[in-house]
Short mmCIF file of C-alpha atoms in Angstrom, two decimals:
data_model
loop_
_atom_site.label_atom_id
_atom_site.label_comp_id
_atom_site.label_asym_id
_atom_site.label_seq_id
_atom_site.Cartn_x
_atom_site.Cartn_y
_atom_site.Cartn_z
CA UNK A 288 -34.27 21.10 8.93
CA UNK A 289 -31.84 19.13 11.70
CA UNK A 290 -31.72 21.65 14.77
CA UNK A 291 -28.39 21.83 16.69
CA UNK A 292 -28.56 18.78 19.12
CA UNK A 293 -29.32 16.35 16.09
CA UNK A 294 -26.79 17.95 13.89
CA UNK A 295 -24.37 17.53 16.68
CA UNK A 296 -24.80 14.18 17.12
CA UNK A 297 -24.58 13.41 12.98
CA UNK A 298 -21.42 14.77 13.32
CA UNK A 299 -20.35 12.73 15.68
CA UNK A 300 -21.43 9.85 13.94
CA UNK A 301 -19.91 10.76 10.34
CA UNK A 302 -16.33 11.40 12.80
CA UNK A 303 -16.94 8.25 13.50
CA UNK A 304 -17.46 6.72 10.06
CA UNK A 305 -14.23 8.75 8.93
CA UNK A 306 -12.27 7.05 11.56
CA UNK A 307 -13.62 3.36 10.40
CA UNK A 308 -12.95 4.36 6.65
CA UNK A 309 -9.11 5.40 7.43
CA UNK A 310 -8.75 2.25 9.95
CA UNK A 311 -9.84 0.01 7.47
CA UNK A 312 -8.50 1.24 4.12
CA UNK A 313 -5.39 2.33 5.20
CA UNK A 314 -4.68 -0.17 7.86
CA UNK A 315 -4.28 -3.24 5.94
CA UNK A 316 -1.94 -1.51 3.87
CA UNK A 317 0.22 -0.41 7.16
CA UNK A 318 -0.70 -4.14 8.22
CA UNK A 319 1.14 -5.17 4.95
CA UNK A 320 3.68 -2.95 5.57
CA UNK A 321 4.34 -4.14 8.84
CA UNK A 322 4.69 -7.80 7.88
CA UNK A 323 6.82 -7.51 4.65
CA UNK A 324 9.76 -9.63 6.11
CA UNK A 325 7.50 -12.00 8.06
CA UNK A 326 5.65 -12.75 4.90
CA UNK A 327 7.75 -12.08 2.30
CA UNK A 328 10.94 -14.62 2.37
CA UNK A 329 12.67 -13.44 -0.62
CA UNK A 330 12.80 -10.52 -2.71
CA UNK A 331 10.12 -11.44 -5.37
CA UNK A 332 7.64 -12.44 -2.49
CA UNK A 333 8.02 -8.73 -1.19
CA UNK A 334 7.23 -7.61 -4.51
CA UNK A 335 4.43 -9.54 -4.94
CA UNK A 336 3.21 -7.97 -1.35
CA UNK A 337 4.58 -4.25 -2.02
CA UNK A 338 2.33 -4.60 -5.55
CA UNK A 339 -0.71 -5.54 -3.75
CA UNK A 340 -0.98 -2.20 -1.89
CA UNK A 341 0.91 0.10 -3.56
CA UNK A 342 -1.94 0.94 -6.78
CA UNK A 343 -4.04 1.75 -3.68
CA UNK A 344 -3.12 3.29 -0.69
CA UNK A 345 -2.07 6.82 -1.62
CA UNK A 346 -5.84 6.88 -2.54
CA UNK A 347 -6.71 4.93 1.09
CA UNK A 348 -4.94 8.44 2.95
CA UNK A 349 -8.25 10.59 1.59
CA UNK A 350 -10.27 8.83 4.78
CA UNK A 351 -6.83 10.58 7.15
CA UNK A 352 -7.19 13.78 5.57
CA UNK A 353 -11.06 13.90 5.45
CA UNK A 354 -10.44 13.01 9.20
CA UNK A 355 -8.51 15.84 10.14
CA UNK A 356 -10.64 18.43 7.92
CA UNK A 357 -13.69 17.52 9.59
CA UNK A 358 -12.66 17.70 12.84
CA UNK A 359 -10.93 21.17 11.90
CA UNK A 360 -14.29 22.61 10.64
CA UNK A 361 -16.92 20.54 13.01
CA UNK A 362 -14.88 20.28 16.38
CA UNK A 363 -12.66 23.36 16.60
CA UNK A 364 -12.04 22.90 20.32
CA UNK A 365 -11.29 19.36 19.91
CA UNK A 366 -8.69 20.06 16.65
CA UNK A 367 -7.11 23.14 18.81
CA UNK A 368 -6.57 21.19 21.70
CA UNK A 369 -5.58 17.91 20.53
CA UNK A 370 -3.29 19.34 17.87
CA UNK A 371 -1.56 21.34 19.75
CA UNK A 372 -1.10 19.35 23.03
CA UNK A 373 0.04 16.25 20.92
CA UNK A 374 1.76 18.02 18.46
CA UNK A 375 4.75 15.54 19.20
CA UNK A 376 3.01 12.45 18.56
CA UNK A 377 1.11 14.11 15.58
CA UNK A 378 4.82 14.94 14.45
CA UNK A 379 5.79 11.37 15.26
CA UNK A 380 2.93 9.99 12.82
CA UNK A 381 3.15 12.52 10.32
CA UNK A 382 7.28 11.32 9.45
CA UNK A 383 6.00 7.74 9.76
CA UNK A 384 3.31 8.60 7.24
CA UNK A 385 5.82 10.57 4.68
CA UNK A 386 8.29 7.69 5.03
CA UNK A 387 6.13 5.46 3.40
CA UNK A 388 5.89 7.45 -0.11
CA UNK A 389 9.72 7.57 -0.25
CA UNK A 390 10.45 3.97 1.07
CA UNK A 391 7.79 3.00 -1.79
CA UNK A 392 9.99 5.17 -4.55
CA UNK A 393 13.61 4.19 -3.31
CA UNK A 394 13.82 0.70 -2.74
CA UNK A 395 13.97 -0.40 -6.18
CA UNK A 396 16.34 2.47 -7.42
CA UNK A 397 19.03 0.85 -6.93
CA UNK A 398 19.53 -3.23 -7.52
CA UNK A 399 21.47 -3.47 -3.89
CA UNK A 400 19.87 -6.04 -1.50
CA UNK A 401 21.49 -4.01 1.08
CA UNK A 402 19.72 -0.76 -0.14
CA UNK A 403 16.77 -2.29 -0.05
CA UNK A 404 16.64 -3.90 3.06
CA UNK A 405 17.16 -0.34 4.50
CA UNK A 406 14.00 0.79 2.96
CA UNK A 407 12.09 -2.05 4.04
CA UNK A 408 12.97 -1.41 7.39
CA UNK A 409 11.48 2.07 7.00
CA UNK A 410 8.17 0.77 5.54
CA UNK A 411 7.96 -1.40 8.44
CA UNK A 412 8.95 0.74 11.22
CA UNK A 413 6.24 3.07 9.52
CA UNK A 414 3.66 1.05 9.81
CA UNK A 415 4.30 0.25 13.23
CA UNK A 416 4.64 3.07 14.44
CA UNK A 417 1.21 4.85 13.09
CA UNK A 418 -0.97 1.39 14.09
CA UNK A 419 0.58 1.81 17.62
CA UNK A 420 0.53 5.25 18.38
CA UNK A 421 -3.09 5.29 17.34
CA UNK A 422 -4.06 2.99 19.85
CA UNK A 423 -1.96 4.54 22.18
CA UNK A 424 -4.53 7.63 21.78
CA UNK A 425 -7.47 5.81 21.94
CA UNK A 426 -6.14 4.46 24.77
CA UNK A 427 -5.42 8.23 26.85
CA UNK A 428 -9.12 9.55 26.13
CA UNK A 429 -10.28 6.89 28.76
CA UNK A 430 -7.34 8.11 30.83
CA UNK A 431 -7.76 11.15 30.65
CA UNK A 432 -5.32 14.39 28.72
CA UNK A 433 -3.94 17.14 30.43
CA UNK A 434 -4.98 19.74 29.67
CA UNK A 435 -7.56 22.58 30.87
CA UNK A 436 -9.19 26.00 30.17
CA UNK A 437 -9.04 29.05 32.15
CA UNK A 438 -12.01 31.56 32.21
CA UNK A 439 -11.41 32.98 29.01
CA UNK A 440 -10.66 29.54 27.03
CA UNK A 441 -7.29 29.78 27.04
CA UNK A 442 -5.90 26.32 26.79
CA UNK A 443 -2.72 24.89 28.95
CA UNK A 444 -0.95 21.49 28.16
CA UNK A 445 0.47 20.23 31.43
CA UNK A 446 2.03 16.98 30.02
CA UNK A 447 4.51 15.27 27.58
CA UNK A 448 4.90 13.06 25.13
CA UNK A 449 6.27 10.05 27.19
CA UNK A 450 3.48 10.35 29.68
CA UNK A 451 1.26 9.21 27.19
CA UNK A 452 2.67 5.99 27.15
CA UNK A 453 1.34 4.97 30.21
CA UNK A 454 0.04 0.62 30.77
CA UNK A 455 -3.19 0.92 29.83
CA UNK A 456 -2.99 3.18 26.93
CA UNK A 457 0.25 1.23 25.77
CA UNK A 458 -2.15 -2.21 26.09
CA UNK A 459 -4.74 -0.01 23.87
CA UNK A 460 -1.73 0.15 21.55
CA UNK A 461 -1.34 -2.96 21.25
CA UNK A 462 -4.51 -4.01 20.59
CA UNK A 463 -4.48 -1.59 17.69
CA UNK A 464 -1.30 -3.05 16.61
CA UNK A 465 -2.56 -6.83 16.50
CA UNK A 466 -5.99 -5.78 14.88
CA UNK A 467 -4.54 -3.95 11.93
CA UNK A 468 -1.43 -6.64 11.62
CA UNK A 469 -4.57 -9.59 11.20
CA UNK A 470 -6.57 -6.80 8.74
CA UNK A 471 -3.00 -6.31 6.90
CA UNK A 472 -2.63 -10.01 6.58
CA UNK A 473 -6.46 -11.17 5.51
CA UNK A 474 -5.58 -8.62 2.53
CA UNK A 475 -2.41 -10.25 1.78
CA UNK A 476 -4.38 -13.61 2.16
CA UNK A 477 -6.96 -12.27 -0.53
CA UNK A 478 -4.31 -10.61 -3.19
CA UNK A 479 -1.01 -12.50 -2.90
CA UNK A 480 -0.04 -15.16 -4.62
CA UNK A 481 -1.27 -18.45 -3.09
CA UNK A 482 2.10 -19.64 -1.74
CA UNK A 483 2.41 -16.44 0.25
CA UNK A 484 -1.51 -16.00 1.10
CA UNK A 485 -1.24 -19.38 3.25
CA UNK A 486 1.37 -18.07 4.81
CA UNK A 487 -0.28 -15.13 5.52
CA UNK A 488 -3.28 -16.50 6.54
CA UNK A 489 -1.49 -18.05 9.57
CA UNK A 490 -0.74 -14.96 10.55
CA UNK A 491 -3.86 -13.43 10.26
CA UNK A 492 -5.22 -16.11 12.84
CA UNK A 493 -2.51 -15.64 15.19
CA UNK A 494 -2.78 -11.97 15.29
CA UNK A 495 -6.60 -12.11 15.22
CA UNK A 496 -6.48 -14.29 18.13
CA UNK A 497 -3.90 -12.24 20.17
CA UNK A 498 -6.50 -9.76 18.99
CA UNK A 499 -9.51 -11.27 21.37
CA UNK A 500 -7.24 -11.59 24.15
CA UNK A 501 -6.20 -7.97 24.42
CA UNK A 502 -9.61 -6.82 23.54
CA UNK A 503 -11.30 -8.75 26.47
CA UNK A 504 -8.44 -7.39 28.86
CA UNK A 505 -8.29 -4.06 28.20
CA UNK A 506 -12.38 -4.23 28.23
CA UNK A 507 -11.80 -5.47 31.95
CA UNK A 508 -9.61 -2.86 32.74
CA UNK A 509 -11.49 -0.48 31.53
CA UNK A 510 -14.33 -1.77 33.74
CA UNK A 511 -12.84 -2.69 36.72
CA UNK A 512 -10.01 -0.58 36.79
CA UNK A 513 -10.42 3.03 35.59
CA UNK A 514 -12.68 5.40 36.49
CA UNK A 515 -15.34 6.59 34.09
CA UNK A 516 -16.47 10.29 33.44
CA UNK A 517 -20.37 11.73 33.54
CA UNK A 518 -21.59 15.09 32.80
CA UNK A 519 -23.63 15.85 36.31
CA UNK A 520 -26.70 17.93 36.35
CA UNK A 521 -28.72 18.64 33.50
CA UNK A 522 -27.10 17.86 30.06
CA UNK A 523 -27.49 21.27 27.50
CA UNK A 524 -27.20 20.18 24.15
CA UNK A 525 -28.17 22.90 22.03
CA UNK A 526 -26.55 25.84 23.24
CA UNK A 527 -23.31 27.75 22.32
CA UNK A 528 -20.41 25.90 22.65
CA UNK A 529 -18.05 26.38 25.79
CA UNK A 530 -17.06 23.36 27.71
CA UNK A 531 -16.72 25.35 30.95
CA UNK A 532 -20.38 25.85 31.19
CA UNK A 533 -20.63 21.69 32.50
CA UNK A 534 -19.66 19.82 35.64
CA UNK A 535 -17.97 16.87 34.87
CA UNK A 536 -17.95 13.53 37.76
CA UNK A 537 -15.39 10.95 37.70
CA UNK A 538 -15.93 7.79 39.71
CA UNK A 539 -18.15 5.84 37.46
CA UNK A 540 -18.40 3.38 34.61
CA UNK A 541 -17.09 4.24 31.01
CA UNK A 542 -19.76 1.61 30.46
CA UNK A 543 -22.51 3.52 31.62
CA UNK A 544 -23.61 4.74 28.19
CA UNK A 545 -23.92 1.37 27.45
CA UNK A 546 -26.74 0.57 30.05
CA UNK A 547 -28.18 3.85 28.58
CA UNK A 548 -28.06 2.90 25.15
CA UNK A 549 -28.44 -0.51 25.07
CA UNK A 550 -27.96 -0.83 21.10
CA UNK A 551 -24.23 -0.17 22.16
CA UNK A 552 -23.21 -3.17 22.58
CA UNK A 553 -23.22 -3.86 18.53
CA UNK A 554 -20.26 -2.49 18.51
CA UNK A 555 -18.13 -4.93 20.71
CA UNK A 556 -20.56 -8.03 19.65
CA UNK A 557 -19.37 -6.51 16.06
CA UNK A 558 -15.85 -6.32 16.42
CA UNK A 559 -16.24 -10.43 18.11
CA UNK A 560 -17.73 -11.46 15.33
CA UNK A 561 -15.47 -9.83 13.09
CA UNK A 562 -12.43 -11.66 14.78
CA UNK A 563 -13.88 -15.25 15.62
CA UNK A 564 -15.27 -15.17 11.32
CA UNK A 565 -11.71 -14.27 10.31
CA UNK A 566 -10.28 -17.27 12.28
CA UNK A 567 -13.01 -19.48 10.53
CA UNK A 568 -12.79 -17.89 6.64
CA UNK A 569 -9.21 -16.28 6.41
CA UNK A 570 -7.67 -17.98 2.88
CA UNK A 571 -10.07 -20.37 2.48
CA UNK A 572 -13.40 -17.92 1.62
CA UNK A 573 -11.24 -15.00 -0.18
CA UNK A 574 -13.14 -11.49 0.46
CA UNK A 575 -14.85 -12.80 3.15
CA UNK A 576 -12.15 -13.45 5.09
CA UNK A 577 -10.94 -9.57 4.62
CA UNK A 578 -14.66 -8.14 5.10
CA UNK A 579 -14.81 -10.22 8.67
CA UNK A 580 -11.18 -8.19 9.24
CA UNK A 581 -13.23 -5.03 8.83
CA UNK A 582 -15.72 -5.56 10.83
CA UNK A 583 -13.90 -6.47 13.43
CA UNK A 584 -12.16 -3.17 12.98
CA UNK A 585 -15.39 -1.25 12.65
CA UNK A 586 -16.54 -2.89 15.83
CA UNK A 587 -13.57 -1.99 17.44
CA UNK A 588 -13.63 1.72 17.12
CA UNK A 589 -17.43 1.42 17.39
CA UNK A 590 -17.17 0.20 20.99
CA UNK A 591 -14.68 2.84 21.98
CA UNK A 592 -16.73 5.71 20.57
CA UNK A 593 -19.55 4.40 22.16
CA UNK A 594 -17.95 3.90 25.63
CA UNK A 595 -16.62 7.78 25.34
CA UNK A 596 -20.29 9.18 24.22
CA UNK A 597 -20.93 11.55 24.66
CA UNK A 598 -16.75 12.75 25.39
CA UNK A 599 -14.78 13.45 22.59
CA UNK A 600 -11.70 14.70 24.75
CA UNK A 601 -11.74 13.82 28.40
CA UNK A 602 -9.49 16.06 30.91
CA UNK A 603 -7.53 14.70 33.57
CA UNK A 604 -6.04 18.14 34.87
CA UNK A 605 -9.75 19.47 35.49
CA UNK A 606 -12.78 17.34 34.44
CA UNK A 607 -14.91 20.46 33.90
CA UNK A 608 -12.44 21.22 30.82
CA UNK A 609 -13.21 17.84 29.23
CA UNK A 610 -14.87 18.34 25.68
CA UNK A 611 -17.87 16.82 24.98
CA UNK A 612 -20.51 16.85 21.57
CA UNK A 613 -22.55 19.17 23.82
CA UNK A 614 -20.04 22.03 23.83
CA UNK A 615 -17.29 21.47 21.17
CA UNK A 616 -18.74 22.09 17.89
CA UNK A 617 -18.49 24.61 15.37
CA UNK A 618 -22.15 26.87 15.10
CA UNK A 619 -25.33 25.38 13.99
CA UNK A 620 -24.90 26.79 10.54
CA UNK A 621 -21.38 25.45 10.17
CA UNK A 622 -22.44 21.99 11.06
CA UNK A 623 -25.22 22.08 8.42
CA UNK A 624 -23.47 23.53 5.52
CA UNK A 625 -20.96 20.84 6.12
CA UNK A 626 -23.20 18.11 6.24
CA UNK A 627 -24.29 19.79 2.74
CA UNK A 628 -20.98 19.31 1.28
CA UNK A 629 -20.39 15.50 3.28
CA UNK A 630 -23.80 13.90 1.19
CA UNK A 631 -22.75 15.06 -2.48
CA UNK A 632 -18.77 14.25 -1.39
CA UNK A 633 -18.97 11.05 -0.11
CA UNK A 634 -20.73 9.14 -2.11
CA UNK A 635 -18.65 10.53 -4.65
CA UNK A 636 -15.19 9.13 -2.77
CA UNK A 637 -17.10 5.81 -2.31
CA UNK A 638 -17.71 5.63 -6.16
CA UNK A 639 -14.21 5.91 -7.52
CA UNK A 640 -12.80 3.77 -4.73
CA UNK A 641 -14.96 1.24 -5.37
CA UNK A 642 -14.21 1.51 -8.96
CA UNK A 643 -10.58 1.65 -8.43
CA UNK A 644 -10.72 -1.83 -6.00
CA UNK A 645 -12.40 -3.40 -9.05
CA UNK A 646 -10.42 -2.10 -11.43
CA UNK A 647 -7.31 -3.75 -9.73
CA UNK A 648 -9.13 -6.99 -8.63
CA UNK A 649 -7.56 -10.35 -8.87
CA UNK A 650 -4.02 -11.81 -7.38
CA UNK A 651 -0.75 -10.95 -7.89
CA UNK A 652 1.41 -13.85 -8.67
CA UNK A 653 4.82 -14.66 -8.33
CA UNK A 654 4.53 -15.64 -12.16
CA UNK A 655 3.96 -12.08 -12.86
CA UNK A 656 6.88 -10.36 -10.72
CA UNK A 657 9.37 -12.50 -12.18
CA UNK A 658 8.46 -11.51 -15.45
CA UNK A 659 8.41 -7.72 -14.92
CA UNK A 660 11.14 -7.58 -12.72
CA UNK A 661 13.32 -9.44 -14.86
CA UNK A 662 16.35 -7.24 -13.16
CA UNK A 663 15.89 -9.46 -10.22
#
């Protein structure tokens, strides 16, 4: 059977896979979201847009909540210390995340352009505000949190929630926001009606291509410009968990893992290829466009794992505290009978999505929202 250090490392992986399942099946429907005044001129176009996602992405959440149960029963360090440092910005995504349930329910209560536009703004402040903040935490683990341990584990916060919002984490941010806005768009591209998918297929390219830009400058900063963190001395990566048993150095190259493990570099040559096929097949190739929008969201969150391995939670406060796969995880036995539960689950989830996205295949047309919403 897997002994600690691979099991360690699986988990890291599937964290990883959970995190490329919620950024692609919920983001284009935050991506939609976000856009549903930019793409949808009139009231019947926003239906058109609303009824693409809305069948769906109560369903995309699962990959957000198997997210935050795995790393609750597979990283207990991380989940304690992350949850409870940013418990401001985890209460800032959690309203933006129960807005979107009630703006979805509300807005066609009442026949009241007014009322309506009020809700829209929520379902687009929503999405915005979940795609940004999320790259604005991507962005902070190459910064650094901080936070730190004291002999007996005891964790201290020494921060706030506007410090996190510092240039390079608020460029990270913004890279988030421009790759989900292009992922939201190549879906609207694929399911709306063809008047609005042109439309929306501009967008996609112009977002996809702001995209590229930020990606390649916040790669250089994060090269050139920040300091990179290393476990010194020898690297123990089966014993008990307890990230004060480590020295951390900072000074180096975030990209050092990648001159380690060369096969690294799929992920950013994933996430360009991804971005430079949705400029080329956006509304003309229909799926494909959308599937080159995931992959350049896999390969996105593929390259920043990768840059972090093997940190999970870097600390700025005291570099020894950072967590690490090494010395986060829950016990050998924990990880396994997890990983039990993860093969018959997941497959399982994959199934009935998949069924579900065929189930609903096909466009909807203006046609068809002017016939059942004959109160408009």
């Amino acid at each position: 059977m897997f002994d600690y250090e691979t099991l360690r490392v699986i988990w890291w992986a599937l964290i990883g896979v959970l995190l490329i399942g919620f950024a692609v099946m919920d983001g284009f429907d935050f991506g939609v979201a976000a856009l549903l005044r930019i793409l949808g001129r009139d009231e019947h176009e926003r239906v058109v847009l609303l009824e693409t996602i809305e069948p769906t992405w109560e369903g995309n959440q699962v990959w957000f909540i198997l997210g935050g149960g795995a790393v609750f029963a597979a990283w207990p360090l991380l989940y304690a210390a992350s949850f409870s440092g940013l418990y401001v910005a985890m209460f800032v995504l959690l309203v933006a995340f129960i807005i979107r349930p009630v703006g979805f329910n509300f807005r066609e209560k009442v026949d009241d352009p007014r009322w309506r536009a009020v809700w829209d703004t929520c379902l687009i402040a929503s999405g915005v505000i979940v795609m940004l903040v999320c790259g604005v935490a991507f962005g902070n683990l190459f910064l650094g949190l901080p936070f730190h341990y004291d002999g007996d584990l005891r964790m201290t916060w020494d921060g706030s929630f506007f410090q996190l919002f510092r240039p390079f984490a608020l460029l990270s941010g913004l890279v988030s926001l421009s790759m989900l806005l292009a992922h939201g768009a190549s879906w609207a591209a694929m399911k709306a009606d063809l008047l609005i998918a042109e439309r929306a297929a501009k967008v996609s390219r112009i977002a996809s291509a702001v995209y590229i830009v930020l990606f390649v400058l916040a790669g250089i900063w994060l090269a050139y410009g920040i300091p990179g963190y290393a476990v010194s001395g020898p690297v123990v990566t089966d014993a008990m968990s307890n990230p004060m048993n480590k020295q951390v150095a900072v000074g180096g190259s975030w990209f050092a893992s990648y001159l380690t493990h060369p096969y690294f570099w799929a992920g950013p040559v994933i996430a360009f290829v991804g971005a430079l096929g949705l400029q080329l097949f956006v509304g003309r190739r229909g799926f494909l466009g959308f599937f080159c929008s995931c992959l350049a969201v896999a390969g996105t969150i593929l390259s920043a794992g990768f840059a972090l391995f093997p940190f999970l939670m870097p600390s700025a406060a005291d570099p020894t505290s950072s967590l690490t796969i090494w010395d986060a995880s829950s016990s050998r036995g924990t990880l396994l009978i997890m990983l039990g539960v993860t093969v018959v689950f997941i497959p399982l989830i994959l199934l009935y999505t998949g069924w579900v996205y065929r189930v609903m295949r096909g466009r909807v047309t203006l046609e068809h929202v002017r016939k059942s919403h004959s109160l408009y």
